[in-house]
């Protein structure tokens, strides 16, 4: 293992490629200082990217901290900012959404098309009885009707709550119930690897368990492939559009602090929390980061491969790029169907400029081999991004070389459902990159790494990542649960309030943050504290390994679940090499009791490994709700592997 393969050790810096910097949106070397010096007014630069109906009178109100208010008294409408203003400024025939469907279908919506359909559906929602501040639940795969429904809600001031289509009916029911949502927009079904799946049945199941009445609208995605029942209470989406053909609805001016949407966290670490995001602060920071970090401009073909049901999809498929008037790609399918070059084929055919994905996807691409990206012309790419998990130097370098051809900066963006927008990342036209470290705090934000006593740890030491200044896109509360909001996230200090991210991290002398994992991923074995993520990244750095998840069994011993490159599953030499590497880099105390090789690890919609599930597998316990998994098939394989031993 060469030095540069040592996971998460960063060290080497890579300067932003010259060709990129020459055209970047933000190249001001003093940007970090300028934001610092003029805080919080610096955030007006973000708000100025939007059109407001009434200007704000104060940037930040912290009288009732940690319930902060941003852009006080300002009013605006998010749909107006994402759609109307581009039509009005003469860009109506510019593409807003380019959709690639599962079966190879494509659809393009110009800003004018989007304007028409958003208005018609907004009128339809009103016709069904939706009023300002009513929560509308959306349960759909990545089809254009999903962002259209989001924007239609935003237009009439009804917060949306998008539930990932991969979640079970039970999970949907709980979210509808908790949000007191009386409206649901869903669809008949969707395709997964070429097979039709019924979504309407899951939605019907969900509604059986909801105590109040819910009116639903159903999009006919599958036509004759999957006939579904439209009950008396349901309305067909396209029939509704026909009934409201040509209708327009004035965008409702919303206060900056009014809720734009509600989003339940994915629940990797516990009960899902209903995170509330507002209209003004959220949209400002999302627009600013799309401009300064993703470097988006209207002429770009931009593709974020996340699901819209995840915060990444809200901020960086829908609201960020559309606010800036960019073309945003939607892709319904899987990255390896029908072939493993599917992603690169889409990049080439659409001449994608900016591509944003997750480390889990990059590690799959690595596993499949560089021949797939190399068989396509990827020269249209200008910038690459990643989000969701730490990307170790090995995957970083692979992405940089085989996808970016050494010419595209990589932005490793750290943020959360609760932060609403990116918080830690390099600015690609300004900051050098360090593979393995996400980057410095975004201009206008401030963080600290603290120990369990709440004081800052020494440079290079790991501790709890916390945020020490409020930021515009921050979560405002948890739905109907202000006490839990404070309890989950906030600590009062001598200088105010500190937001606890729940992640472990360390920071280097240049202020670059390496995120190490969740705070609770620490284990005491034989009296020694072991950071599970450190064991994982050490294993993941071994040649032949794609990904590793380490959990503790009921016996307090470590178990490693490891996905390997093809053909290495039965390889005992690889097992030995893993053990040796762990012993050498951490110590025998961290050597796993068992290493289970597998083709795939169980993952959530955002590509995170479900460790809680692996613990149950290890201990032979019942699995509980597996509906949040994107690859439930993977679990049976692991259960079998741990049994036959
Ligand atoms: P829950 O809070 O319910 O457990 P979740 O945290 O998985 O769900 P998200 O809000 O989508 O849901 O994920 C945010 C988390 O993802 C961060 O707290 C961090 O652990 C991880 N993360 C995101 N981006 C990065 C990154 N660039 N580097 C390292 N970790 C990241
Ligand atoms: Mg979280």
XYZ file of C-alpha atoms and ligand atoms in Angstrom:
677
model
C 0.000 0.000 0.000
C 1.556 3.272 -1.056
C 1.348 6.339 1.162
C -1.299 7.973 -0.909
C -3.497 4.929 -0.412
C -3.593 5.363 3.332
C -7.255 6.016 3.878
C -8.394 9.345 5.262
C -4.920 10.591 5.788
C -5.139 13.349 3.256
C -1.799 15.063 3.303
C -1.158 15.651 -0.395
C -2.772 18.749 -1.763
C -3.991 19.085 -5.301
C -4.363 22.535 -6.794
C -7.548 23.309 -8.700
C -6.834 22.724 -12.404
C -5.932 26.001 -14.142
C -8.433 25.528 -16.953
C -11.203 25.320 -14.391
C -10.121 28.327 -12.369
C -9.985 30.493 -15.478
C -13.736 30.198 -15.893
C -14.930 29.623 -12.305
C -17.862 31.559 -10.818
C -15.900 32.340 -7.657
C -12.168 33.028 -7.785
C -11.866 35.692 -5.114
C -8.993 34.536 -2.901
C -10.267 36.672 -0.029
C -13.750 35.238 -0.007
C -13.355 33.406 3.305
C -12.059 36.548 5.048
C -14.674 38.770 3.463
C -17.497 36.596 4.735
C -15.893 36.482 8.151
C -15.419 40.208 8.420
C -18.901 41.105 7.275
C -20.874 38.394 9.102
C -23.863 37.979 9.090
C -24.480 40.600 6.362
C -22.153 38.574 4.092
C -25.096 36.229 3.590
C -26.897 38.987 1.693
C -24.756 37.964 -1.263
C -26.608 34.657 -1.225
C -30.026 36.241 -0.803
C -29.221 38.609 -3.668
C -29.192 35.640 -6.044
C -32.979 35.504 -5.559
C -35.908 37.730 -6.484
C -37.778 38.934 -3.400
C -41.267 40.437 -3.382
C -40.492 42.384 -0.181
C -36.924 43.053 0.973
C -35.725 41.900 4.387
C -35.230 44.461 7.140
C -32.681 42.464 9.150
C -30.342 39.658 8.097
C -30.375 37.655 11.322
C -32.551 37.726 14.389
C -31.049 35.735 17.253
C -33.288 37.000 20.066
C -34.844 33.595 20.571
C -31.801 31.382 19.869
C -31.486 28.593 18.946
C -34.687 29.459 17.046
C -32.969 31.797 14.623
C -34.644 33.856 11.916
C -32.978 34.850 8.664
C -33.898 37.686 6.310
C -36.533 38.999 8.664
C -39.658 40.533 7.021
C -38.526 39.501 3.533
C -41.087 37.739 1.338
C -40.595 35.613 -1.770
C -41.900 32.571 -3.606
C -39.638 29.616 -4.353
C -41.499 28.495 -7.495
C -41.337 32.026 -8.868
C -37.563 31.954 -8.350
C -37.169 28.518 -9.936
C -39.485 29.032 -12.894
C -41.234 32.341 -13.643
C -38.261 34.617 -13.489
C -36.428 32.597 -16.149
C -39.477 32.717 -18.424
C -39.794 36.467 -17.850
C -36.140 37.118 -18.607
C -36.473 35.665 -22.107
C -35.165 32.170 -21.388
C -38.448 30.335 -21.735
C -37.200 27.934 -24.414
C -34.112 26.938 -22.415
C -34.265 23.370 -21.064
C -35.108 23.216 -17.347
C -35.421 19.462 -16.839
C -33.988 16.648 -18.930
C -35.343 13.265 -17.843
C -33.906 9.855 -18.677
C -36.411 7.136 -17.852
C -35.804 3.572 -16.901
C -36.597 2.135 -20.306
C -34.466 4.576 -22.232
C -37.286 7.126 -22.673
C -36.296 10.781 -22.519
C -38.371 13.900 -21.893
C -37.277 17.526 -21.910
C -39.160 20.373 -20.211
C -38.258 23.891 -21.188
C -38.779 26.605 -18.585
C -42.006 27.451 -20.438
C -43.182 23.799 -20.245
C -42.335 23.763 -16.573
C -44.210 27.021 -16.049
C -47.312 25.613 -17.711
C -47.379 22.324 -15.826
C -46.487 23.778 -12.428
C -49.312 26.303 -12.808
C -51.825 23.708 -13.925
C -50.959 21.369 -11.093
C -50.975 24.215 -8.563
C -54.497 25.045 -9.756
C -55.435 21.363 -9.461
C -54.125 21.155 -5.895
C -56.129 24.217 -4.967
C -59.168 22.646 -6.606
C -58.720 19.625 -4.340
C -58.808 21.917 -1.341
C -55.112 22.437 -0.577
C -54.592 25.712 1.265
C -51.506 27.657 2.261
C -49.559 25.824 5.016
C -51.230 22.426 4.374
C -48.590 19.675 4.182
C -48.749 17.683 0.917
C -47.004 14.296 0.925
C -45.262 13.217 -2.284
C -44.367 9.556 -2.785
C -42.861 9.052 -6.216
C -39.757 7.761 -7.971
C -37.537 10.105 -9.966
C -40.014 11.199 -12.629
C -40.590 14.804 -13.755
C -43.971 14.895 -12.005
C -42.127 14.849 -8.666
C -40.246 18.163 -9.002
C -43.326 19.600 -10.727
C -45.489 18.678 -7.740
C -42.863 20.134 -5.371
C -42.880 23.421 -7.274
C -46.678 23.458 -7.494
C -46.823 23.128 -3.693
C -44.239 25.883 -3.293
C -46.266 28.107 -5.602
C -49.340 27.973 -3.369
C -47.369 28.001 -0.113
C -48.136 24.392 0.840
C -45.056 22.700 2.367
C -44.243 19.356 0.740
C -43.034 16.257 2.491
C -41.355 13.939 0.001
C -41.128 10.311 1.069
C -38.559 8.206 -0.788
C -40.397 5.732 -3.065
C -38.198 2.893 -1.815
C -39.657 3.194 1.690
C -42.441 0.848 2.775
C -46.126 1.641 3.029
C -45.743 1.514 6.789
C -43.012 4.166 6.744
C -45.165 6.318 4.456
C -48.166 5.947 6.767
C -46.203 7.073 9.816
C -44.914 10.142 7.993
C -48.390 11.102 6.731
C -49.833 10.669 10.200
C -47.096 12.584 12.002
C -47.207 15.479 9.564
C -51.035 15.669 9.703
C -50.922 15.582 5.925
C -54.292 15.348 4.171
C -53.021 15.159 0.605
C -50.874 12.578 -1.165
C -49.456 12.606 -4.672
C -48.121 9.227 -5.740
C -47.905 7.068 -8.849
C -48.974 3.603 -9.946
C -45.500 2.123 -9.919
C -41.968 2.276 -11.179
C -39.315 0.180 -12.796
C -36.425 -1.363 -11.000
C -33.879 -3.160 -13.180
C -36.466 -3.466 -15.944
C -39.188 -4.933 -13.707
C -42.369 -3.084 -12.829
C -43.023 -2.491 -9.122
C -46.353 -1.495 -7.678
C -46.210 1.707 -5.633
C -49.947 2.372 -5.482
C -50.498 -0.797 -3.408
C -47.939 0.415 -0.881
C -49.635 3.816 -0.750
C -53.042 2.163 -0.250
C -51.618 0.092 2.614
C -50.198 3.234 4.176
C -53.544 5.013 4.096
C -55.310 2.132 5.854
C -53.270 2.984 8.927
C -53.811 6.734 8.835
C -56.552 8.009 11.127
C -57.618 11.034 9.108
C -58.917 11.302 5.520
C -56.344 11.696 2.775
C -57.080 12.739 -0.806
C -54.705 11.218 -3.337
C -53.583 12.014 -6.829
C -52.034 9.200 -8.870
C -49.609 9.667 -11.751
C -49.985 6.971 -14.412
C -46.332 6.040 -14.944
C -46.697 2.462 -16.141
C -49.838 2.553 -18.298
C -50.963 -0.894 -19.377
C -47.891 -2.554 -17.870
C -49.349 -2.309 -14.427
C -53.053 -1.571 -14.301
C -53.926 0.001 -10.960
C -57.157 0.782 -9.261
C -58.222 4.386 -9.079
C -60.572 4.498 -6.112
C -63.380 6.979 -5.898
C -61.261 9.125 -3.646
C -58.271 9.174 -6.030
C -57.702 11.534 -8.901
C -55.592 10.886 -11.982
C -52.759 13.413 -12.349
C -53.053 13.858 -16.107
C -56.835 14.171 -16.018
C -56.422 16.918 -13.457
C -53.961 18.724 -15.722
C -56.484 18.496 -18.584
C -59.207 19.940 -16.391
C -56.945 22.860 -15.516
C -55.347 23.290 -18.941
C -53.927 26.779 -19.349
C -54.735 27.804 -15.752
C -52.337 30.123 -13.967
C -52.014 30.688 -10.242
C -50.282 33.721 -8.790
C -47.233 32.672 -6.756
C -48.077 33.231 -3.088
C -45.569 35.566 -1.407
C -44.195 33.645 1.562
C -42.404 35.060 4.512
C -38.710 34.134 4.473
C -39.320 32.100 7.621
C -42.370 30.207 6.301
C -41.829 26.493 5.835
C -40.893 25.457 2.293
C -40.804 21.758 3.074
C -40.625 19.074 5.679
C -38.180 16.197 5.286
C -37.871 13.143 7.456
C -34.233 12.075 8.010
C -33.290 8.674 6.726
C -33.163 7.118 10.167
C -29.752 5.439 9.881
C -29.111 6.275 13.501
C -32.572 6.231 15.025
C -36.161 7.404 14.697
C -36.745 9.622 11.652
C -36.966 13.288 12.550
C -39.230 15.762 10.720
C -36.777 18.475 9.700
C -38.346 21.849 8.833
C -36.776 24.055 6.182
C -37.785 27.612 5.413
C -38.226 29.548 2.217
C -35.766 32.457 2.374
C -32.683 31.185 4.173
C -32.811 27.725 2.652
C -33.210 28.937 -0.920
C -30.497 31.583 -0.495
C -27.819 29.207 0.733
C -28.773 26.477 -1.724
C -28.547 28.976 -4.597
C -25.249 30.380 -3.341
C -23.604 26.954 -2.933
C -24.882 25.835 -6.346
C -23.201 28.943 -7.739
C -19.981 28.936 -5.698
C -19.357 25.229 -5.072
C -21.025 23.433 -7.978
C -20.036 26.363 -10.213
C -23.385 26.146 -12.031
C -24.424 28.534 -14.732
C -27.526 28.580 -16.916
C -25.811 27.038 -19.947
C -24.783 23.926 -18.001
C -26.072 20.417 -18.339
C -25.952 19.396 -14.714
C -26.498 15.946 -13.286
C -26.851 14.965 -9.654
C -27.506 11.233 -9.523
C -29.167 11.233 -6.078
C -32.797 10.386 -5.455
C -35.066 13.408 -5.078
C -36.442 11.778 -1.912
C -33.169 12.581 -0.173
C -32.141 16.100 0.904
C -29.441 16.108 -1.789
C -32.140 15.782 -4.415
C -34.196 18.621 -2.919
C -31.301 21.057 -2.672
C -29.159 20.067 -5.632
C -31.465 18.473 -8.214
C -34.450 20.755 -7.792
C -34.082 24.039 -5.890
C -30.413 25.014 -6.434
C -30.008 24.387 -10.159
C -33.495 25.646 -11.097
C -33.042 28.838 -9.077
C -29.966 29.525 -11.193
C -31.760 28.657 -14.460
C -29.598 25.629 -15.206
C -30.677 22.434 -16.984
C -30.993 19.713 -14.364
C -30.942 16.037 -15.374
C -33.207 13.489 -13.726
C -32.333 9.827 -14.014
C -34.824 7.204 -12.942
C -32.706 4.096 -13.347
C -29.816 2.174 -11.851
C -26.169 2.911 -12.659
C -25.566 -0.591 -14.073
C -28.715 -1.272 -16.006
C -28.787 -2.288 -18.788
C -24.960 -2.078 -18.736
C -22.234 -0.951 -16.390
C -21.404 1.990 -18.599
C -24.908 3.469 -18.214
C -23.737 6.512 -16.256
C -20.939 7.350 -18.696
C -23.249 6.802 -21.634
C -25.617 9.408 -20.153
C -22.748 11.823 -19.495
C -21.507 11.470 -23.068
C -24.890 11.661 -24.820
C -25.964 14.730 -22.833
C -22.542 16.379 -22.692
C -22.870 16.729 -18.913
C -20.776 19.601 -17.497
C -21.085 19.000 -13.758
C -21.636 15.625 -12.094
C -22.504 15.133 -8.410
C -22.727 11.669 -6.850
C -21.960 9.634 -3.700
C -18.810 7.759 -2.663
C -20.777 4.515 -2.632
C -21.447 4.936 -6.361
C -17.809 5.796 -7.029
C -16.679 2.646 -5.239
C -19.034 0.581 -7.407
C -17.619 2.218 -10.528
C -14.128 1.326 -9.273
C -15.179 -2.243 -8.687
C -16.576 -2.556 -12.203
C -13.386 -1.199 -13.713
C -12.031 1.836 -15.491
C -12.799 0.364 -18.904
C -16.399 1.605 -18.546
C -15.655 5.324 -18.148
C -12.781 4.992 -20.575
C -15.032 3.685 -23.339
C -16.852 7.041 -23.384
C -15.972 10.603 -24.238
C -16.255 12.390 -20.895
C -14.472 15.545 -21.993
C -17.595 17.684 -21.449
C -17.129 17.347 -17.660
C -15.844 20.419 -15.833
C -16.455 19.675 -12.145
C -17.115 16.562 -10.055
C -18.774 16.391 -6.660
C -19.429 13.882 -3.914
C -21.631 13.758 -0.803
C -22.975 11.311 1.751
C -19.957 9.608 3.289
C -16.234 10.141 3.570
C -14.500 9.483 0.263
C -11.098 7.990 1.027
C -8.059 8.996 -1.067
C -8.264 5.789 -3.103
C -11.766 6.478 -4.463
C -10.943 10.199 -4.695
C -7.932 9.515 -6.899
C -9.862 7.082 -9.069
C -12.664 9.624 -9.583
C -10.161 12.386 -10.310
C -8.224 10.359 -12.853
C -10.654 8.031 -14.595
C -13.700 10.271 -14.647
C -12.203 13.749 -14.490
C -9.097 12.972 -16.510
C -7.115 15.119 -14.066
C -8.875 18.226 -15.367
C -11.897 18.540 -13.086
C -11.778 19.668 -9.469
C -13.600 17.440 -6.999
C -15.776 19.038 -4.343
C -16.182 16.700 -1.364
C -19.183 18.310 0.265
C -20.088 17.599 3.884
C -23.592 18.473 4.992
C -26.769 16.940 6.406
C -30.532 16.928 6.055
C -30.514 19.358 8.976
C -27.977 21.780 7.487
C -30.090 22.041 4.306
C -27.116 23.040 2.185
C -23.388 22.358 1.914
C -21.324 23.369 4.955
C -17.810 21.994 4.586
C -16.146 21.838 1.176
C -13.484 23.493 -0.899
C -14.519 26.316 -3.226
C -13.314 24.801 -6.487
C -12.001 28.025 -7.991
C -10.176 29.086 -4.821
C -9.120 26.323 -2.433
C -6.614 23.514 -3.019
C -8.056 20.022 -2.533
C -6.871 17.406 -0.063
C -8.035 13.903 -0.922
C -9.523 12.437 2.258
C -10.462 15.792 3.807
C -13.721 17.452 2.789
C -12.299 20.949 3.101
C -12.619 24.118 5.169
C -15.912 25.446 6.518
C -17.923 27.222 3.842
C -17.452 31.025 3.919
C -19.923 32.456 6.424
C -19.997 29.308 8.570
C -17.876 28.399 11.543
C -17.136 25.100 13.207
C -15.268 23.575 16.062
C -14.156 20.089 17.024
C -14.847 19.541 20.688
C -14.195 16.826 23.238
C -16.780 15.347 25.565
C -16.238 18.239 28.015
C -17.235 20.684 25.292
C -13.846 22.368 24.886
C -11.966 22.441 21.583
C -9.612 19.521 21.006
C -6.032 19.993 19.873
C -5.340 20.314 16.161
C -5.327 16.906 14.494
C -7.194 15.223 17.364
C -10.588 13.781 16.680
C -13.719 14.974 18.435
C -17.314 16.011 17.900
C -17.936 18.162 14.868
C -20.061 21.131 15.893
C -21.150 24.346 14.240
C -20.698 27.525 16.198
C -22.565 30.126 14.142
C -26.080 29.956 12.702
C -26.413 29.699 8.916
C -29.317 30.589 6.590
C -30.293 27.045 5.455
C -30.293 25.623 8.977
C -33.132 23.424 10.258
C -35.602 25.648 12.123
C -37.262 22.987 14.235
C -38.508 19.405 14.231
C -42.128 19.154 13.187
C -44.279 19.734 16.260
C -41.423 18.964 18.624
C -39.402 21.988 19.724
C -38.133 20.228 22.847
C -36.671 17.376 20.864
C -35.137 19.906 18.466
C -33.140 21.500 21.262
C -32.334 18.206 22.907
C -31.091 16.548 19.685
C -28.954 19.315 18.314
C -28.140 22.203 20.646
C -25.799 22.913 23.523
C -25.775 26.262 25.273
C -22.277 27.680 25.789
C -20.807 30.886 27.182
C -20.829 32.411 23.698
C -24.292 31.304 22.653
C -25.442 28.073 21.137
C -23.522 25.263 19.496
C -25.090 22.915 16.948
C -23.991 19.287 17.389
C -23.748 17.447 14.079
C -23.470 13.949 15.549
C -20.336 13.301 13.464
C -16.726 12.734 14.537
C -14.067 14.658 12.724
C -10.649 16.186 12.975
C -9.246 19.389 11.604
C -5.735 20.123 10.329
C -3.545 23.217 10.535
C -5.118 24.644 7.358
C -8.609 24.257 8.767
C -9.445 21.249 6.577
C -11.952 18.875 8.122
C -11.765 15.090 7.777
C -15.057 13.504 8.728
C -14.488 10.165 10.407
C -18.045 8.925 10.941
C -20.804 9.067 13.527
C -20.029 9.864 17.145
C -21.557 6.626 18.316
C -19.293 4.560 16.074
C -16.762 4.121 18.848
C -16.298 0.869 20.692
C -14.371 -0.227 23.720
C -12.743 -3.611 23.220
C -10.478 -4.990 25.944
C -10.406 -1.570 27.562
C -9.217 0.116 24.366
C -11.320 2.667 22.447
C -11.609 1.785 18.803
C -13.034 4.054 16.142
C -15.004 1.744 13.942
C -14.684 3.996 10.917
C -10.926 3.880 11.252
C -11.011 0.081 11.068
C -13.342 0.320 8.101
C -11.222 2.776 6.192
C -8.115 0.723 6.888
C -9.777 -2.355 5.417
C -11.178 -0.351 2.514
C -7.635 0.767 1.696
C -6.513 -2.825 1.014
C -6.097 -3.678 -2.658
C -8.944 -5.905 -3.814
C -11.422 -4.495 -1.286
C -14.259 -2.293 -2.488
C -16.010 -1.433 0.767
C -16.042 -2.525 4.371
C -18.495 -2.260 7.239
C -17.431 -3.186 10.746
C -19.858 -3.866 13.574
C -19.628 -5.221 17.086
C -21.327 -8.475 17.968
C -23.183 -9.125 21.223
C -19.873 -10.646 22.404
C -18.251 -7.203 21.919
C -16.004 -8.590 19.169
C -15.600 -6.972 15.760
C -17.089 -8.438 12.600
C -16.099 -7.112 9.193
C -18.385 -7.280 6.181
C -16.320 -6.705 3.081
C -17.298 -6.373 -0.557
C -14.484 -7.309 -2.898
C -13.486 -6.751 -6.488
C -14.917 -9.387 -8.796
C -13.278 -12.803 -8.493
C -11.801 -12.173 -5.031
C -14.658 -13.488 -2.902
C -13.071 -16.810 -1.988
C -9.583 -15.372 -1.696
C -7.902 -16.386 1.566
C -4.806 -14.363 0.735
C -6.999 -11.255 0.723
C -8.362 -12.200 4.147
C -4.807 -12.530 5.481
C -3.796 -9.243 3.934
C -6.756 -7.503 5.600
C -5.836 -8.928 8.985
C -2.187 -7.974 8.593
C -3.056 -4.447 7.499
C -5.391 -3.886 10.454
C -2.803 -5.246 12.863
C -0.097 -3.058 11.434
C -2.091 0.184 11.231
C -4.241 -0.075 14.366
C -3.243 -3.085 16.419
C -4.378 -6.648 17.067
C -7.135 -5.375 19.304
C -8.929 -4.199 16.166
C -8.509 -7.414 14.175
C -11.990 -8.678 13.304
C -13.107 -11.982 14.727
C -14.713 -12.765 11.376
C -14.396 -11.327 7.899
C -17.428 -12.004 5.724
C -16.963 -11.429 2.004
C -19.979 -10.329 0.049
C -20.882 -8.930 -3.347
C -22.843 -6.037 -1.849
C -23.398 -4.356 1.507
C -26.928 -3.334 2.572
C -27.452 0.367 1.761
C -30.033 3.107 2.270
C -31.320 5.464 -0.414
C -28.423 7.806 0.175
C -25.915 4.998 -0.186
C -25.169 4.614 3.487
C -24.390 1.224 4.901
C -27.084 0.083 7.357
C -24.872 -0.958 10.250
C -27.811 -1.441 12.593
C -28.958 -4.227 10.246
C -25.508 -5.796 10.087
C -25.501 -5.937 13.868
C -28.750 -7.899 13.804
C -27.313 -10.201 11.127
C -24.190 -10.738 13.241
C -26.175 -11.579 16.341
C -28.727 -13.704 14.492
C -31.502 -11.350 15.618
C -34.693 -10.436 13.746
C -34.010 -7.677 11.226
C -36.906 -5.357 11.957
C -37.983 -2.910 9.261
C -35.788 -3.375 6.175
C -37.945 -1.179 3.983
C -35.426 1.661 3.912
C -32.966 -0.547 2.037
C -32.279 -0.026 -1.619
C -30.895 -3.570 -1.998
C -32.819 -5.854 0.385
C -31.495 -8.884 -1.571
C -28.049 -8.327 -0.063
C -29.202 -9.295 3.433
C -30.083 -12.930 2.708
C -26.612 -13.521 1.300
C -25.016 -12.174 4.487
C -27.288 -14.154 6.793
C -26.360 -17.312 4.911
C -22.658 -16.453 5.037
C -22.625 -15.848 8.769
C -24.591 -19.065 9.410
C -22.444 -21.455 7.333
C -19.279 -21.220 9.004
P -30.107 10.039 10.197
O -29.746 11.400 10.667
O -31.543 9.725 10.321
O -29.222 9.008 10.750
P -28.545 10.436 7.871
O -27.690 11.254 8.781
O -27.970 9.229 7.236
O -29.869 10.019 8.622
P -28.272 12.541 5.925
O -28.692 13.806 6.546
O -28.585 12.352 4.506
O -29.032 11.357 6.675
O -26.734 12.318 6.074
C -25.867 13.228 6.700
C -24.638 12.497 7.179
O -23.913 11.951 6.068
C -23.620 13.363 7.864
O -23.956 13.571 9.208
C -22.336 12.553 7.688
O -22.270 11.513 8.620
C -22.519 11.959 6.313
N -21.853 12.761 5.260
C -22.448 13.539 4.344
N -21.562 14.086 3.498
C -20.340 13.657 3.885
C -18.996 13.884 3.405
N -18.735 14.639 2.343
N -17.979 13.287 4.092
C -18.240 12.511 5.161
N -19.472 12.244 5.641
C -20.521 12.810 5.012
Mg -28.061 12.504 10.363
